[in-house]
XYZ file of C-alpha atoms in Angstrom:
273
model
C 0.000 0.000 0.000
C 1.138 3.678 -0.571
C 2.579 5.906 2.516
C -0.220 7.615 2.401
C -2.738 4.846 2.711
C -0.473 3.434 5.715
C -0.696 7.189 7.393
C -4.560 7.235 7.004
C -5.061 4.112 8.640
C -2.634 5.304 11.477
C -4.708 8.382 12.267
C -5.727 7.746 15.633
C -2.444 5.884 16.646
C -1.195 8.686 19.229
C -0.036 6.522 21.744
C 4.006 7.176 22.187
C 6.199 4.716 23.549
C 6.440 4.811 27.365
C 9.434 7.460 28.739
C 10.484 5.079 31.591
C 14.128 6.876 31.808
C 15.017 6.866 35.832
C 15.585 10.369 35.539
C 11.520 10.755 34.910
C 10.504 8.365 37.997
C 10.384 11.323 40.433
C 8.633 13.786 38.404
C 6.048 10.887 36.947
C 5.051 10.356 40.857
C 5.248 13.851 41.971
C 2.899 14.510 39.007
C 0.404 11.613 39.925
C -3.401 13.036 41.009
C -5.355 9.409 40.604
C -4.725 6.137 41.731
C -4.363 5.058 38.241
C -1.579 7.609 37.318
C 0.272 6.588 40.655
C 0.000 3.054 39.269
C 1.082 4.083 36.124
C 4.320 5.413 37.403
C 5.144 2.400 39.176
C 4.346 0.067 36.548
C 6.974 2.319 34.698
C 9.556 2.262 37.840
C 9.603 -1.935 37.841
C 10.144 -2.176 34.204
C 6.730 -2.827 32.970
C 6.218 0.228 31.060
C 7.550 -1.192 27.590
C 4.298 -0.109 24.983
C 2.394 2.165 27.527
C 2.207 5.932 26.525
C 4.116 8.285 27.813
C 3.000 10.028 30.941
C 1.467 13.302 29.121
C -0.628 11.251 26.548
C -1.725 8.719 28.996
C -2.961 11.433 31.353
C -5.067 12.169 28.168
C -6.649 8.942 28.725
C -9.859 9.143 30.208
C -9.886 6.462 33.695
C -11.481 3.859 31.588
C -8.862 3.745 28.668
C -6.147 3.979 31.517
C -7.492 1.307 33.159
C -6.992 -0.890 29.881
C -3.922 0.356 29.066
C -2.808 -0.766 32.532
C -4.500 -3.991 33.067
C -1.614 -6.715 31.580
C 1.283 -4.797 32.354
C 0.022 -4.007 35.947
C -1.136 -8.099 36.197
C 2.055 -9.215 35.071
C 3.839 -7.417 38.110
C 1.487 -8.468 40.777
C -0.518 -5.063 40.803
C -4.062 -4.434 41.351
C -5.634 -2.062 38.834
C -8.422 0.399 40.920
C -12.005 0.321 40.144
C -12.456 2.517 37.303
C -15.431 3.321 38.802
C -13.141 5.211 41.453
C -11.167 7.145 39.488
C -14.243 8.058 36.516
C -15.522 11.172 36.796
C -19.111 11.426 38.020
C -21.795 10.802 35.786
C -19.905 8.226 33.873
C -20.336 4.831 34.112
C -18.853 2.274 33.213
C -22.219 1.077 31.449
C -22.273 3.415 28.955
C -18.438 2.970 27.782
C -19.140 1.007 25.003
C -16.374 -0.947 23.209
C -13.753 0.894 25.101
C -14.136 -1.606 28.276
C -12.372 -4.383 26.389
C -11.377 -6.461 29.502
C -14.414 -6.101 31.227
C -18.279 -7.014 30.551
C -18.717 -6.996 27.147
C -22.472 -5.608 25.863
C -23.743 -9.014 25.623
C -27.068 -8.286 24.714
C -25.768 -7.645 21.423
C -24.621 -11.494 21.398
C -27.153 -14.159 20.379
C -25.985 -16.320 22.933
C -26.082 -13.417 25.958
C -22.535 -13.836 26.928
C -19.212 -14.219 25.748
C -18.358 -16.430 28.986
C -20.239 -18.477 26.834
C -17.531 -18.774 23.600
C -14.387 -19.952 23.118
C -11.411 -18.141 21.664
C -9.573 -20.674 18.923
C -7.106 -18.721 17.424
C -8.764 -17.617 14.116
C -12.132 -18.539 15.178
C -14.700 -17.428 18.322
C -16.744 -20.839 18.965
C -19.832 -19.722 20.932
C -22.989 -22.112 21.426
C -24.904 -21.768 18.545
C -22.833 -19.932 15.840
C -19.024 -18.888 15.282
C -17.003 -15.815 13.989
C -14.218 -16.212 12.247
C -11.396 -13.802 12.130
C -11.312 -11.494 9.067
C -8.645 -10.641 6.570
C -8.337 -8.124 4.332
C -10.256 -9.596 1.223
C -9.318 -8.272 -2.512
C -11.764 -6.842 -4.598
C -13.237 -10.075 -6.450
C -14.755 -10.940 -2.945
C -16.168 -7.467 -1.951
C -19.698 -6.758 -3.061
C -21.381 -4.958 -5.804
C -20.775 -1.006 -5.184
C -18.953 -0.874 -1.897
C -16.032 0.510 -3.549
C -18.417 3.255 -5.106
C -18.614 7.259 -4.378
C -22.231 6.424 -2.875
C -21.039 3.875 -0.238
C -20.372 6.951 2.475
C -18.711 6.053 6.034
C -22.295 8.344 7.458
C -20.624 9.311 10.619
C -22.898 12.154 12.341
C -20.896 15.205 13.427
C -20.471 15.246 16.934
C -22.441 18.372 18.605
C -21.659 17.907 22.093
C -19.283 19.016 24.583
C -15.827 17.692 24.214
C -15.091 18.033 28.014
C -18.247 15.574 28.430
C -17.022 12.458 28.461
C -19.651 10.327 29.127
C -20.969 12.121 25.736
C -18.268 11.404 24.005
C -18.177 7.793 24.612
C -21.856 7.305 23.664
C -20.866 9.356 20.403
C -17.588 7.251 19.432
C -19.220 4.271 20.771
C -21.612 4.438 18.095
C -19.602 5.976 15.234
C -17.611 2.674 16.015
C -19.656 -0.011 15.509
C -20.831 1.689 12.358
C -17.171 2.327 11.262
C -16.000 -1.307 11.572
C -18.689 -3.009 9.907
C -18.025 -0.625 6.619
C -14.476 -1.371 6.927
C -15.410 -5.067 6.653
C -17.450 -3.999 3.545
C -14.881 -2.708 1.650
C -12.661 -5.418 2.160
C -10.019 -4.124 5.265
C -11.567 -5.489 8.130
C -8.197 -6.827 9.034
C -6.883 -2.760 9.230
C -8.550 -1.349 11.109
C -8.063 1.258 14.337
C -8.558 0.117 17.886
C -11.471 2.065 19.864
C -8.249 3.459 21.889
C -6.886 4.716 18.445
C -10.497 5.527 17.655
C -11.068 7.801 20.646
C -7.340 9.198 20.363
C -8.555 10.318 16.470
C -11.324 12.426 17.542
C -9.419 14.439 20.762
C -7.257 15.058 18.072
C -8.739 15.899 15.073
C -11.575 17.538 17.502
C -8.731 19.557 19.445
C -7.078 20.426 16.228
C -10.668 22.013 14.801
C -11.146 19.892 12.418
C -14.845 18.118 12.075
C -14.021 14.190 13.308
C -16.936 12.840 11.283
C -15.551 14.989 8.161
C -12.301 13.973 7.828
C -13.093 10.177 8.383
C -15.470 10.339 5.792
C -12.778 11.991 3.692
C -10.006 9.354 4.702
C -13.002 6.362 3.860
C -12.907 8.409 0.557
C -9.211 7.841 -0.036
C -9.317 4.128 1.501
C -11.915 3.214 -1.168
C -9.697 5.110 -4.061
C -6.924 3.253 -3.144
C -8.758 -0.108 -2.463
C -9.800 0.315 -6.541
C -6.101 0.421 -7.767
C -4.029 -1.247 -5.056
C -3.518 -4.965 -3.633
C -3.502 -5.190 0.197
C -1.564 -7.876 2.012
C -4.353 -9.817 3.928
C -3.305 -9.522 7.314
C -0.183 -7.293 8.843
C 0.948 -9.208 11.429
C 0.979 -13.261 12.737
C -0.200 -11.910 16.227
C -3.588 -13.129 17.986
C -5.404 -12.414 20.640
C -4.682 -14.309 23.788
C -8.297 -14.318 25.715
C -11.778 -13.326 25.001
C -11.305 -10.904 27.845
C -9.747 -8.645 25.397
C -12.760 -8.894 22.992
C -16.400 -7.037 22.548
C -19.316 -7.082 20.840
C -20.340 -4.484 17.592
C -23.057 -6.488 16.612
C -24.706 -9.892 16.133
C -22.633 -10.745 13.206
C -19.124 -8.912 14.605
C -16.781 -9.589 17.374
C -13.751 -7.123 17.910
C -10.434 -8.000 19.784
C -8.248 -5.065 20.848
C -4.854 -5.270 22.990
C -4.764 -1.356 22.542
C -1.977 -1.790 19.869
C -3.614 -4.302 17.795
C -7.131 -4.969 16.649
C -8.835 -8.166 15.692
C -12.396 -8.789 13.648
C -13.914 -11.135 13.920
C -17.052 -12.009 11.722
C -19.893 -14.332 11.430
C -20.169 -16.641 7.688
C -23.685 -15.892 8.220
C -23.250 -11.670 7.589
């Protein structure tokens, strides 16, 4: 694929690596004001910090995201993550976090079967009682369907006309844009390139920060994507990596599972879609 079409897909992707330097331990505790950034700095201080963010970006985070971000590096050292529902500000559940509480109850409802206790992860393939989903490559264009690859097939993102500071808005908003956004990825064939929610919600700060309309400019880069689908072969998948438990996986829809480890995203999609 062409730089560009790499770039696109990396939009959201503003997590740095993590500045662990010894030098920084001090300052990352004396600049701690939750539990979770605390815990943060001393996942940093006993050498788990390889992948996390730096300290300014994951202050950015909002507690739910931290909470993920901290969840296997903090378990592999023995450390307790807090309740997010702790550190959240009020008048944000977790209920209403959508897909970015990977790692803890998934929206089941969505789920024929009610829960994803209920499946097995097998590699490529989610096994659940009474249907599977298999994970998704990127598919050339022989196998995509009439007109997905046409100026008509639109991403349809609404623009967001809330308060940015609102977070509980925000994560009904992106929550939503989401499970609209990876289905149409699916459609046109790069379901296995697509952005975590992390990625996702680090897109829209950005772009939103930035002023520039979120819902605009991913309709625009969908634009592009398609263009480039039309000319260009894709590899099917980017990397040998899989997921290592369903506690790392949510529900979009009936017909769509999604995997996330923050740095790498998995679909994963019913043969009955």
């Amino acid at each position: 694929m062409t730089t560009r079409w790499l770039a696109l897909l990396a939009l959201g992707a503003c997590i740095g690596l993590a500045q662990a330097a010894r030098a920084a331990e001090s300052a990352c505790m004396e600049g701690a004001k939750t539990e979770l950034e605390q815990l943060y700095c001393q996942v940093v201080r006993e050498g788990g910090g390889a992948g996390l963010p730096s300290p300014t970006d994951f202050k950015r985070n909002d507690p739910q995201v931290q909470a993920l971000l901290l969840r296997r590096p903090a378990g592999r050292l023995g450390l307790d993550v807090p309740d997010v529902g702790v550190s959240a500000a009020p008048g944000s559940p977790p209920s209403q976090a959508g897909p970015e509480l990977v790692g803890s109850e998934p929206e089941a409802e969505s789920e024929p079967n009610g829960q994803l206790t209920e499946c097995r992860l097998q590699g490529q393939r989610i096994t659940c009682p009474q249907r599977r989903f298999d994970l998704v490559t990127n598919q050339p264009n022989s196998k995509l369907k009439d007109g997905v690859l046409a100026s008509n097939n639109r991403l349809g993102l609404g623009p967001f006309e809330g308060n940015r500071n609102d977070e509980e808005t925000v994560r009904r908003y992106l929550s939503d844009a989401y499970d609209r956004y990876i289905p149409k990825m699916v459609d046109i064939g790069l379901g296995a390139s697509t952005m975590s929610f992390t990625a996702f919600h680090h897109a829209f700060h950005t772009m939103e920060g930035g002023g520039v309309d979120f819902a605009r400019r991913m309709e625009q880069t969908f634009t592009l994507l398609k263009q480039d689908k039309k000319n260009l072969a894709v590899d099917t998948r980017y990397h040998d990596e899989l997921p290592d438990d369903l506690s790392l996986c949510t529900v979009i829809n009936r017909d769509i599972i999604v995997c996330d480890n923050v740095g790498t995203n998995w679909v994963y999609v019913s043969p009955t879609r």
